[in-house]
C-alpha atoms as one frame of an Amber mdcrd trajectory, in Angstrom:
protein
  46.678   7.720  47.532  43.820  10.190  47.361  43.111  12.163  44.172  40.542
  14.993  44.467  37.756  14.822  41.831  34.992  17.419  41.876  35.665  17.931
  45.544  35.355  14.230  46.443  38.203  11.820  47.301  38.751   9.003  44.781
  39.182   6.072  47.160  40.226   2.593  46.123  36.626   1.453  46.638  35.275
   4.118  44.278  37.945   3.302  41.694  37.046  -0.382  41.874  33.336   0.382
  41.565  33.906   2.597  38.518  36.043  -0.066  36.850  33.359  -2.665  37.571
  30.692  -0.571  35.881  32.982  -0.002  32.907  33.690  -3.715  32.517  29.982
  -4.555  32.679  29.323  -1.996  29.938  31.980  -3.657  27.770  30.410  -7.060
  28.366  26.980  -5.766  27.367  28.367  -4.091  24.251  29.979  -7.360  23.123
  27.061  -9.518  24.146  25.290 -11.594  21.484  22.218 -12.504  23.439  23.448
 -14.346  26.508  26.121 -14.674  29.142  25.157 -11.593  31.135  22.720 -11.535
  34.031  19.727  -9.211  34.012  21.134  -7.361  37.039  24.384  -6.670  35.187
  22.552  -5.463  32.098  20.466  -3.065  34.206  23.610  -1.748  35.919  25.323
  -1.210  32.590  22.310   0.532  31.082  21.960   2.901  34.031  25.615   3.871
  33.929  26.307   4.401  30.227  25.861   7.805  28.539  22.843   7.901  26.234
  23.237   9.099  22.662  20.920  12.014  22.005  18.475  10.896  19.321  17.368
  13.071  16.467  15.054  11.866  13.721  17.165  13.738  11.181  20.268  11.651
  11.878  18.458   8.356  11.407  16.579   9.552   8.348  19.876  10.641   6.798
  21.343   7.182   7.364  18.250   5.521   5.918  18.549   7.591   2.741  22.043
   6.193   2.156  21.769   3.031   0.049  25.149   1.899   1.390  23.515   1.504
   4.804  21.559  -1.429   3.373  24.614  -3.255   2.029  25.748  -4.720   5.352
  23.358  -7.668   5.223  24.487 -10.691   7.235  24.840 -13.994   5.383  21.450
 -15.704   5.639  22.503 -18.984   7.234  24.595 -17.156   9.836  21.731 -14.784
  10.670  19.247 -17.654  10.978  21.634 -19.545  13.253  22.186 -16.517  15.495
  18.448 -15.878  15.741  17.802 -19.530  16.598  20.437 -19.396  19.348  18.940
 -16.171  20.710  15.460 -17.708  20.867  16.776 -20.928  22.377  18.577 -19.006
  25.131  15.341 -17.471  26.377  13.817 -19.104  29.459  10.308 -18.074  28.479
   8.370 -16.571  25.576   9.280 -13.195  24.103   7.253 -10.287  22.760   7.543
  -9.629  19.028   7.462  -6.003  17.858   6.876  -5.755  14.114   6.975  -2.987
  11.525   6.240  -2.347   7.880   9.177  -4.491   6.768   7.184  -7.579   7.697
   4.511  -6.829   5.085   6.669  -5.993   2.081   6.474  -9.648   1.052   2.707
  -9.186   0.801   3.036  -6.335  -1.688   2.678  -3.501   0.826   5.737  -1.224
   0.751   7.482   0.006   3.876   8.275   3.607   4.756  12.041   3.784   5.266
  13.410   0.706   3.505  15.539   0.570   0.385  12.384   0.829  -1.760  10.310
   2.621   0.878   7.629   5.186   0.143   9.674   7.973   1.763  12.218   7.631
  -1.049   9.424   8.554  -3.487   8.502  11.707  -1.615   5.689  10.266   0.481
   4.655  12.498   3.370   2.081  10.800   5.630  -1.012  12.744   6.604  -0.926
  14.151  10.115  -3.894  14.132  12.465  -4.081  17.922  12.741  -3.963  18.363
   8.960  -6.694  15.795   8.428  -9.009  17.423  10.956  -8.460  21.039   9.926
  -8.079  20.890   6.151 -11.012  19.918   3.914  -8.823  19.905   0.808  -6.446
  17.453   2.430  -9.344  15.184   3.463 -10.606  15.240  -0.122  -7.171  14.274
  -1.413  -6.745  11.585   1.251 -10.029   9.805   0.535  -9.656  10.223  -3.229
  -6.272   8.531  -3.112  -7.589   5.891  -0.733 -10.271   4.908  -3.251  -7.402
   3.806  -5.490  -4.875   2.580  -2.929  -7.116   0.726  -0.491  -8.316  -2.150
  -2.751  -4.735  -3.397  -3.223  -4.068  -2.867   0.482  -7.186  -4.855   1.441
  -6.356  -7.655  -1.015  -2.931  -8.337   0.564  -2.482 -11.724   2.214  -0.084
 -12.965   4.922   3.376 -13.904   3.679   5.988 -16.391   4.894   7.171 -14.073
   7.681   3.622 -13.731   9.066   3.249 -17.509   8.891   6.533 -18.069  10.721
   5.595 -15.625  13.474   2.238 -17.363  13.918   4.121 -20.657  14.211   6.458
 -19.135  16.811   3.403 -18.188  18.853   1.964 -21.687  18.474   5.223 -23.164
  19.773   5.200 -20.835  22.760   8.337 -18.977  21.689   6.401 -15.716  21.244
   3.656 -14.638  23.633   2.299 -11.429  22.099   2.791  -9.699  18.775   2.795
  -5.909  19.013   2.544  -4.541  15.482   2.893  -1.029  14.132   1.176  -2.172
  10.943  -2.468  -1.410  10.244  -2.909  -3.996   7.469  -4.466  -6.744   9.627
  -2.143  -9.434   8.238  -1.001 -10.621  11.670  -4.609 -10.996  12.733  -5.290
 -13.020   9.575  -2.384 -15.310  10.529  -3.741 -16.009  14.020  -2.272 -15.512
  17.483  -2.534 -12.752  20.062  -1.932  -9.362  18.439  -1.944  -5.799  19.754
  -2.452  -3.413  16.806  -0.504  -0.482  18.238  -1.540   1.984  15.533  -5.051
   0.673  14.951  -6.702  -1.138  12.062  -6.838   0.165   8.502  -9.962  -1.854
   7.686 -12.121   0.234  10.037 -13.287   3.843  10.146 -14.304   5.909  13.153
 -16.241   9.143  13.672 -14.183  11.748  15.507 -17.330  13.268  17.053 -19.460
  10.375  18.311 -16.907   7.544  18.195 -19.042   5.326  15.988 -16.960   2.670
  14.208 -17.662   1.132  10.851 -16.326  -1.062   8.083 -13.933   0.775   5.799
 -14.957  -1.255   2.746 -18.551  -0.108   3.265 -17.438   3.504   3.648 -15.446
   3.236   0.416 -18.476   1.901  -1.431 -20.421   4.942  -0.256 -17.603   7.224
  -1.458 -17.663   5.531  -4.863 -21.411   6.120  -5.129 -20.921   9.783  -4.284
 -17.971  10.119  -6.694 -18.730   7.629  -9.512 -16.255   8.927 -12.106 -13.488
  10.081  -9.826 -11.126   7.118 -10.009 -10.750   7.664 -13.739  -9.405  11.201
 -13.284  -6.040   9.933 -12.059  -2.957   8.914 -14.003  -2.918   5.079 -14.313
   0.882   4.818 -14.230   1.120   6.625 -10.868  -1.231   4.415  -8.865   1.247
   2.941  -6.438  -0.036   1.723  -3.088   1.523   3.103   0.086   1.926   1.525
   3.541  -1.101   3.389   4.953  -3.503   2.375   2.113  -2.891   5.710   0.437
  -1.807   5.764  -3.221   0.827   7.656  -5.157  -1.620   9.526  -7.380  -1.700
  12.951  -9.005  -5.215  14.341  -9.466  -6.544  17.190 -11.516  -7.023  20.029
  -8.980 -10.504  20.893 -10.297 -11.614  17.287 -10.045 -10.206  17.023  -6.532
 -12.091  20.134  -5.384 -15.369  18.468  -6.367 -14.717  15.260  -4.415 -17.478
  14.598  -1.845 -16.324  13.327   1.564 -19.113  11.430   3.298 -19.797  12.503
   6.914 -20.815  10.189   9.767 -24.312   8.716   9.274 -25.092   9.047  12.969
 -24.012  12.619  13.762 -22.569  14.230  10.647 -19.061  14.332  12.144 -15.698
  13.788  10.482 -14.860  10.197   9.569 -11.263   8.966   9.494  -9.575   5.563
   9.284  -9.398   3.958  12.715  -5.623   4.328  12.784  -3.136   6.525  14.632
  -2.024   9.257  12.266   1.324  11.010  12.653   1.049  13.530  15.463  -1.722
  11.546  17.128  -1.354   9.518  20.339  -1.705   5.786  20.847  -4.557   5.131
  23.332  -3.112   4.631  26.820  -4.854   1.267  27.502  -3.212  -0.102  24.352
   0.223   1.122  25.457  -0.316  -0.291  28.936  -1.231  -3.690  27.471   2.037
  -3.704  25.518   4.089  -2.764  28.569   2.362  -5.502  30.587   3.163  -8.111
  27.940   6.778  -6.922  27.819   7.142  -7.069  31.612   6.031 -10.711  31.578
   8.313 -11.686  28.672  11.879 -12.949  28.669  12.918 -10.959  25.621  11.912
  -8.541  22.894  12.212  -9.554  19.236  11.936  -6.655  16.758  11.139  -7.613
  13.162  11.110  -5.429  10.066  11.230  -2.058  11.798  13.729   0.811  11.913
  12.225   1.791  15.307  12.240   5.415  14.163   8.812   6.181  15.615   8.802
   6.685  19.380   5.439   4.961  19.828   7.294   1.698  19.120  10.807   2.600
  20.266   9.540   3.205  23.805   9.222  -0.585  24.257  12.817  -1.162  23.172
  13.942   1.587  25.531  11.949   0.076  28.402  13.337  -3.398  27.701  16.915
  -2.093  27.619  16.509  -0.273  30.943  15.014  -3.417  32.513  17.867  -5.594
  31.256  15.526  -7.597  29.020  17.375  -9.222  26.094  16.603  -7.582  22.730
  17.092  -8.933  19.224  16.506  -6.830  16.092  16.032  -8.534  12.706  15.870
  -5.762  10.121  17.589  -4.723   6.926  19.299  -1.370   7.360  20.030   0.908
  10.336  17.653   1.310  13.261  17.163   3.744  16.092  18.546   1.114  18.467
  21.845   1.362  16.559  21.889   5.135  16.849  21.109   4.986  20.565  23.815
   2.315  20.981  21.475   0.020  22.883  22.650  -3.465  23.944  20.884  -5.500
  21.259  21.602  -8.520  19.121  21.380  -6.915  15.660  20.799  -9.095  12.593
  20.921  -7.083   9.392  18.901  -9.506   7.287  15.459 -10.265   5.853  12.568
 -11.064   8.183  12.000 -14.219   6.102  14.867 -15.762   8.072  12.551 -16.246
  11.041  11.189 -19.358   9.314  14.745 -20.669   8.839  15.530 -20.018  12.502
  12.465 -21.988  13.598  13.559 -24.953  11.513  16.967 -24.881  13.232  15.395
 -25.157  16.673  14.715 -28.541  18.191  11.079 -28.415  19.390   9.225 -31.344
  20.974   8.228 -34.092  18.526   4.640 -32.878  18.424   5.888 -29.506  17.208
   8.216 -30.646  14.450   5.939 -29.537  11.628   7.362 -26.715   9.498   5.711
 -23.298   9.676   2.406 -23.245   7.735   2.491 -21.675   4.302   0.719 -18.367
   3.647  -1.652 -20.242   1.289  -2.618 -22.608   4.087  -3.305 -19.691   6.421
  -5.377 -18.040   3.714  -7.486 -21.159   3.223  -8.024 -21.415   6.976
């Protein structure tokens, strides 16, 4: 009755324990948002083998248009999301990405029409700091891309998320976006990657209004915007623009230094290769620890600065729901999530399916109403 395994006897008790762990893993894998205790989810997470993540594998999937053809029927997705929200005992944290702002005219990075498909390579922190030519190109493009970025207004998905916060279904919104549209919609927001409407000096830390900085750049470079090709001026998610400049004109572009110390000025956002400030990360972890779930909206979770919260929630046994068109890193890591391959606009439909108290029966406010407020 004893089978040697790696030098240890396989007793009936050990066999039973192994089978128990296996069965809990199966339950978690088939779970749709409920029916499993937090203790069981933690046990299953700690026992299952983790899939080694590589950015290349996810990026390859995201480049395949067929990966975006698995969209769930809208009414079914809305119903599943409503049931997931209703099953939560307390409010959840919402983690949002660029997919939430596409309805406002700001493209995403990795979606079906994302900027990466057009050859966009975001500026890295090290490149920005060390390369004058790159800073000239960045600010020259921003002169063209930022006005459209700044003119964007909250869409129906932002309005629905603000309504979810008002109802107490969502406690905190953690956003990877730097467009400020959540803040314009109201509610408690942690801007994980900073704010695109501000600039900061890398030497003295002085902050300023980006619109003011752009006006100064325009004064220093009065004819520069006209040196670009009008048919290539496509805004990007980071307020950059898809613009090709004449190299000689670009070399003459004047980048304004900090008024206070003469240091380098950059947008007050986290560039690729930079780190999110620790107090900001800690605030997100604290909100997640107090929540009864994590709702991910419009994000492929490819960037670790956001995925870390999904990973933490999974290890803690916190229920996770992902509403996003296309594959995500959670899929690749085989995490126990409720995955809804559908548009983020379905959040509004899910809220209408819930049965809130009579005083909360009003439909989510329209983006126009939020704009007027």
